[in-house]
Short mmCIF file of C-alpha atoms in Angstrom, two decimals:
data_model
loop_
_atom_site.label_atom_id
_atom_site.label_comp_id
_atom_site.label_asym_id
_atom_site.label_seq_id
_atom_site.Cartn_x
_atom_site.Cartn_y
_atom_site.Cartn_z
CA UNK A 1 40.51 163.94 138.93
CA UNK A 2 42.97 163.69 141.65
CA UNK A 3 42.31 160.14 142.56
CA UNK A 4 43.32 159.44 139.06
CA UNK A 5 45.89 160.58 139.58
CA UNK A 6 46.50 159.39 143.13
CA UNK A 7 45.67 155.16 142.11
CA UNK A 8 48.37 155.60 138.56
CA UNK A 9 50.95 156.91 141.12
CA UNK A 10 50.00 153.77 143.29
CA UNK A 11 49.77 151.31 139.97
CA UNK A 12 53.19 152.82 138.31
CA UNK A 13 54.67 152.68 142.10
CA UNK A 14 54.23 149.06 142.59
CA UNK A 15 55.15 148.12 139.21
CA UNK A 16 58.73 150.04 139.97
CA UNK A 17 58.60 147.65 143.03
CA UNK A 18 58.75 144.50 141.51
CA UNK A 19 62.53 143.10 141.05
CA UNK A 20 62.44 142.56 137.49
CA UNK A 21 60.60 146.57 136.42
CA UNK A 22 61.10 148.48 133.60
CA UNK A 23 59.87 151.24 131.00
CA UNK A 24 60.66 152.77 127.45
CA UNK A 25 59.95 156.12 126.82
CA UNK A 26 60.16 158.27 123.43
CA UNK A 27 61.49 161.77 123.30
CA UNK A 28 62.02 163.87 120.50
CA UNK A 29 64.08 165.87 119.62
CA UNK A 30 65.00 169.87 117.66
CA UNK A 31 67.18 172.19 117.88
CA UNK A 32 66.91 175.15 115.94
CA UNK A 33 69.28 174.92 113.16
CA UNK A 34 68.52 178.90 112.41
CA UNK A 35 71.71 180.41 112.62
CA UNK A 36 73.89 178.29 110.48
CA UNK A 37 70.83 177.58 107.58
CA UNK A 38 70.94 181.78 107.52
CA UNK A 39 75.04 181.54 107.04
CA UNK A 40 74.10 179.85 103.24
CA UNK A 41 71.10 182.25 102.19
CA UNK A 42 72.53 184.96 99.82
CA UNK A 43 74.91 182.84 98.87
CA UNK A 44 75.31 183.44 94.69
CA UNK A 45 77.77 180.08 94.70
CA UNK A 46 74.54 178.01 96.15
CA UNK A 47 71.88 177.53 93.97
CA UNK A 48 68.44 177.16 95.99
CA UNK A 49 68.26 173.77 95.49
CA UNK A 50 71.46 173.05 97.07
CA UNK A 51 69.91 175.52 99.68
CA UNK A 52 67.23 173.28 100.43
CA UNK A 53 68.90 170.46 100.16
CA UNK A 54 70.76 171.74 103.23
CA UNK A 55 68.02 172.84 105.35
CA UNK A 56 66.70 168.80 104.37
CA UNK A 57 70.14 167.33 105.83
CA UNK A 58 70.13 169.49 108.86
CA UNK A 59 66.19 168.60 109.74
CA UNK A 60 67.53 164.84 109.43
CA UNK A 61 70.27 165.93 111.91
CA UNK A 62 69.43 167.91 114.69
CA UNK A 63 65.83 166.21 114.69
CA UNK A 64 65.98 162.70 115.64
CA UNK A 65 63.83 160.13 117.66
CA UNK A 66 66.15 158.58 120.62
CA UNK A 67 64.87 155.45 123.12
CA UNK A 68 65.60 155.41 127.01
CA UNK A 69 65.20 152.32 128.22
CA UNK A 70 65.35 152.36 131.80
CA UNK A 71 65.75 150.74 135.67
CA UNK A 72 65.12 151.74 139.00
CA UNK A 73 68.93 152.57 138.88
CA UNK A 74 70.67 152.45 135.05
CA UNK A 75 69.56 153.41 131.94
CA UNK A 76 70.58 154.06 128.10
CA UNK A 77 69.47 156.46 125.54
CA UNK A 78 70.02 156.39 122.03
CA UNK A 79 68.85 157.33 118.55
CA UNK A 80 66.12 154.95 117.38
CA UNK A 81 67.36 152.48 113.97
CA UNK A 82 66.11 154.10 111.00
CA UNK A 83 67.26 153.57 107.34
CA UNK A 84 69.25 156.49 106.17
CA UNK A 85 67.64 158.53 103.01
CA UNK A 86 70.25 157.72 100.01
CA UNK A 87 72.76 161.02 99.34
CA UNK A 88 71.50 162.55 103.32
CA UNK A 89 75.14 163.28 104.48
CA UNK A 90 76.24 164.52 100.50
CA UNK A 91 78.37 167.63 101.36
CA UNK A 92 77.55 167.81 104.92
CA UNK A 93 80.89 165.37 105.89
CA UNK A 94 82.13 167.92 107.81
CA UNK A 95 79.13 168.95 110.01
CA UNK A 96 78.57 165.26 111.59
CA UNK A 97 81.87 164.92 112.45
CA UNK A 98 81.78 168.50 114.61
CA UNK A 99 78.57 166.54 115.95
CA UNK A 100 80.00 163.33 116.44
CA UNK A 101 77.57 160.52 114.96
CA UNK A 102 74.92 159.05 117.31
CA UNK A 103 76.16 156.76 119.92
CA UNK A 104 74.67 155.15 123.53
CA UNK A 105 74.64 157.25 126.83
CA UNK A 106 74.20 155.10 129.39
CA UNK A 107 74.08 156.07 132.99
CA UNK A 108 73.63 154.45 136.22
CA UNK A 109 71.32 156.62 138.83
CA UNK A 110 72.82 154.44 141.74
CA UNK A 111 76.71 154.05 140.79
CA UNK A 112 76.48 157.94 140.05
CA UNK A 113 78.44 156.94 136.56
CA UNK A 114 78.03 158.28 133.06
CA UNK A 115 79.13 156.44 129.80
CA UNK A 116 78.96 157.62 126.42
CA UNK A 117 80.35 155.38 123.00
CA UNK A 118 81.05 158.72 120.72
CA UNK A 119 83.01 158.89 117.28
CA UNK A 120 84.81 161.82 116.06
CA UNK A 121 86.86 162.90 113.60
CA UNK A 122 87.30 158.87 112.12
CA UNK A 123 87.99 158.40 115.83
CA UNK A 124 85.64 155.78 118.23
CA UNK A 125 85.96 156.88 121.68
CA UNK A 126 84.06 156.09 125.41
CA UNK A 127 83.26 158.36 126.84
CA UNK A 128 83.99 157.18 131.08
CA UNK A 129 82.86 160.36 134.16
CA UNK A 130 80.84 161.03 136.96
CA UNK A 131 77.48 161.77 136.17
CA UNK A 132 76.73 165.45 136.59
CA UNK A 133 74.76 166.82 139.48
CA UNK A 134 72.63 169.89 138.58
CA UNK A 135 71.63 171.96 141.57
CA UNK A 136 67.49 171.73 140.09
CA UNK A 137 64.97 174.37 141.53
CA UNK A 138 61.82 172.90 141.73
CA UNK A 139 59.48 176.03 141.15
CA UNK A 140 56.23 174.11 141.71
CA UNK A 141 54.32 175.51 138.23
CA UNK A 142 52.60 172.56 136.75
CA UNK A 143 51.44 171.39 133.41
CA UNK A 144 50.27 168.19 131.52
CA UNK A 145 52.06 166.28 128.65
CA UNK A 146 50.32 163.51 127.44
CA UNK A 147 48.66 161.57 129.95
CA UNK A 148 50.88 163.02 133.04
CA UNK A 149 51.14 166.06 135.20
CA UNK A 150 54.37 167.46 135.58
CA UNK A 151 56.20 169.83 137.28
CA UNK A 152 59.04 172.05 136.53
CA UNK A 153 62.40 172.35 137.65
CA UNK A 154 65.20 174.77 136.64
CA UNK A 155 68.54 174.57 136.36
CA UNK A 156 72.33 177.18 134.77
CA UNK A 157 74.70 173.58 134.09
CA UNK A 158 78.44 174.42 131.93
CA UNK A 159 78.24 173.62 128.10
CA UNK A 160 80.13 170.32 127.08
CA UNK A 161 82.63 172.24 124.85
CA UNK A 162 82.51 169.00 122.66
CA UNK A 163 78.24 169.76 122.75
CA UNK A 164 78.17 171.25 119.26
CA UNK A 165 74.45 171.86 119.90
CA UNK A 166 74.85 174.54 121.61
CA UNK A 167 77.32 176.40 118.91
CA UNK A 168 75.63 180.55 118.36
CA UNK A 169 76.93 182.93 116.40
CA UNK A 170 79.36 185.59 117.46
CA UNK A 171 78.09 189.22 118.59
CA UNK A 172 77.61 191.97 115.84
CA UNK A 173 80.67 194.07 117.20
CA UNK A 174 83.07 195.62 115.37
CA UNK A 175 81.96 194.07 112.35
CA UNK A 176 82.21 196.59 109.62
CA UNK A 177 85.38 197.45 110.92
CA UNK A 178 86.15 193.63 109.87
CA UNK A 179 84.65 193.68 106.60
CA UNK A 180 85.95 197.12 105.02
CA UNK A 181 89.68 195.67 106.28
CA UNK A 182 88.52 192.03 104.69
CA UNK A 183 87.79 194.23 101.64
CA UNK A 184 90.99 196.58 101.04
CA UNK A 185 92.06 192.97 100.89
CA UNK A 186 90.71 191.89 98.54
CA UNK A 187 89.68 189.31 100.69
CA UNK A 188 86.22 187.53 99.97
CA UNK A 189 86.46 184.07 102.08
CA UNK A 190 85.14 183.73 105.63
CA UNK A 191 87.01 180.71 108.28
CA UNK A 192 83.06 179.46 108.63
CA UNK A 193 84.43 178.28 112.23
CA UNK A 194 85.82 181.74 112.75
CA UNK A 195 81.90 183.04 113.23
CA UNK A 196 80.95 181.18 116.34
CA UNK A 197 81.42 180.83 120.09
CA UNK A 198 79.98 178.50 122.38
CA UNK A 199 78.24 179.58 125.90
CA UNK A 200 79.66 179.21 129.23
CA UNK A 201 76.29 177.65 130.79
CA UNK A 202 72.88 177.07 129.62
CA UNK A 203 69.75 177.39 131.70
CA UNK A 204 68.16 173.93 131.76
CA UNK A 205 64.62 173.76 132.11
CA UNK A 206 62.91 170.09 132.86
CA UNK A 207 59.71 169.17 133.02
CA UNK A 208 59.28 165.78 135.72
CA UNK A 209 56.51 163.55 136.89
CA UNK A 210 56.10 162.33 140.16
CA UNK A 211 53.43 160.07 138.65
CA UNK A 212 57.03 158.15 137.53
CA UNK A 213 58.42 157.73 140.36
CA UNK A 214 62.16 156.98 139.42
CA UNK A 215 65.44 158.84 139.12
CA UNK A 216 65.30 159.01 135.58
CA UNK A 217 65.78 161.77 132.35
CA UNK A 218 66.44 162.47 128.56
CA UNK A 219 70.57 162.19 128.32
CA UNK A 220 72.82 162.90 130.86
CA UNK A 221 69.22 164.61 132.49
CA UNK A 222 68.63 163.03 136.23
CA UNK A 223 68.55 164.13 139.68
CA UNK A 224 64.53 165.22 140.06
CA UNK A 225 61.14 163.17 142.11
CA UNK A 226 59.96 161.55 138.72
CA UNK A 227 61.15 161.06 135.44
CA UNK A 228 62.01 164.15 133.04
CA UNK A 229 59.45 164.65 129.96
CA UNK A 230 60.89 167.24 128.71
CA UNK A 231 64.08 169.43 128.61
CA UNK A 232 64.55 172.81 126.83
CA UNK A 233 67.97 172.30 126.89
CA UNK A 234 69.64 175.77 125.16
CA UNK A 235 68.89 175.56 121.16
CA UNK A 236 67.51 171.84 122.49
CA UNK A 237 64.41 170.63 122.92
CA UNK A 238 63.55 166.89 123.91
CA UNK A 239 59.70 165.60 124.43
CA UNK A 240 58.85 162.55 125.82
CA UNK A 241 55.69 161.32 123.29
CA UNK A 242 55.51 157.96 124.68
CA UNK A 243 55.58 155.78 128.13
CA UNK A 244 55.54 152.07 128.49
CA UNK A 245 56.06 150.23 131.64
CA UNK A 246 56.95 146.66 131.65
CA UNK A 247 56.86 146.09 128.11
CA UNK A 248 56.26 142.33 126.69
CA UNK A 249 59.79 142.39 125.91
CA UNK A 250 62.95 143.63 127.56
CA UNK A 251 65.78 144.55 126.97
CA UNK A 252 69.30 144.44 129.03
CA UNK A 253 70.50 147.20 129.85
CA UNK A 254 73.48 147.81 129.77
CA UNK A 255 77.05 150.24 129.28
CA UNK A 256 78.13 150.36 125.91
CA UNK A 257 82.51 148.78 125.77
CA UNK A 258 83.33 149.84 122.33
CA UNK A 259 86.23 152.66 122.24
CA UNK A 260 89.35 154.42 123.74
CA UNK A 261 88.80 155.52 127.17
CA UNK A 262 88.47 158.92 128.08
CA UNK A 263 86.91 161.37 130.58
CA UNK A 264 84.67 164.34 129.40
CA UNK A 265 86.76 166.69 130.25
CA UNK A 266 89.44 165.03 127.85
CA UNK A 267 87.23 164.39 124.94
CA UNK A 268 86.50 167.79 125.02
CA UNK A 269 89.95 168.59 124.63
CA UNK A 270 90.31 166.13 121.82
CA UNK A 271 87.86 168.01 119.92
CA UNK A 272 88.93 171.62 120.58
CA UNK A 273 92.22 170.85 119.75
CA UNK A 274 90.92 169.20 115.95
CA UNK A 275 88.86 172.02 116.27
CA UNK A 276 91.70 174.90 115.62
CA UNK A 277 93.25 172.29 113.36
CA UNK A 278 90.32 172.82 111.55
CA UNK A 279 90.05 176.83 112.29
CA UNK A 280 93.89 177.29 111.16
CA UNK A 281 93.84 175.12 107.92
CA UNK A 282 90.27 176.93 106.76
CA UNK A 283 92.18 180.57 107.57
CA UNK A 284 95.81 178.84 104.84
CA UNK A 285 93.08 178.21 102.28
CA UNK A 286 92.56 174.78 102.79
CA UNK A 287 89.02 174.63 105.46
CA UNK A 288 86.37 174.85 105.27
CA UNK A 289 85.03 178.41 104.21
CA UNK A 290 81.91 180.21 102.80
CA UNK A 291 81.54 183.22 100.45
CA UNK A 292 79.36 186.10 101.77
#
């Protein structure tokens, strides 16, 4: 087995050292939505048919396929193009806006920069900033992913306040008192946005393969001695399902250019201000509200 892995390593390393090296990796991304969909269960105004449609829409939004195209120094990571089902966005415009739409993630590990073209609240932005460097801890633990032996690494990273995949329900402390106070006011509506919070940091678990010795991975993950094939990031799991080394048809790896240029911090601030605007609209009866 060791000989096979060693030969595989030599073959792939030979490809990577070639001047026109390129690789393509397909990733399946799934984000848990149980916290969100649970809000709609038991709501008398939502029929079983509506509940089913909501869950289908959430699945389409949070279970996606991405393609990472990479060479020795740069990569693009974008959602696989597909035709959306009719009516998929009906009733989900608010959530879709929160999720920021699609976009292409570009990173250059040599220049330590990344760019993401992102649509949010009807506006187009081009996020440009320094590539975040995580303090990876190599554990030595191994597991097989497809044909590749992978090694485990962990790190803590701050959570971007514009990444709504990590939204979580607030703790239950004081909930009974709040409900009683609301009952006295005979207000049976709850502002959806006020029920959620964003963690400050999360633990990231990554599995990388030295058999593919490139400093790349999905989204903005990088910095390990091999291609990252799996990432557990809060509620999200990103798993590689296919790898092609030096495909016959090469694709140009280029940075996105469309949108108003902002830093990651500036973009997070824009999103936070919009979130607060939505909260105020909800409190005043004009935002996204659900009944208990």
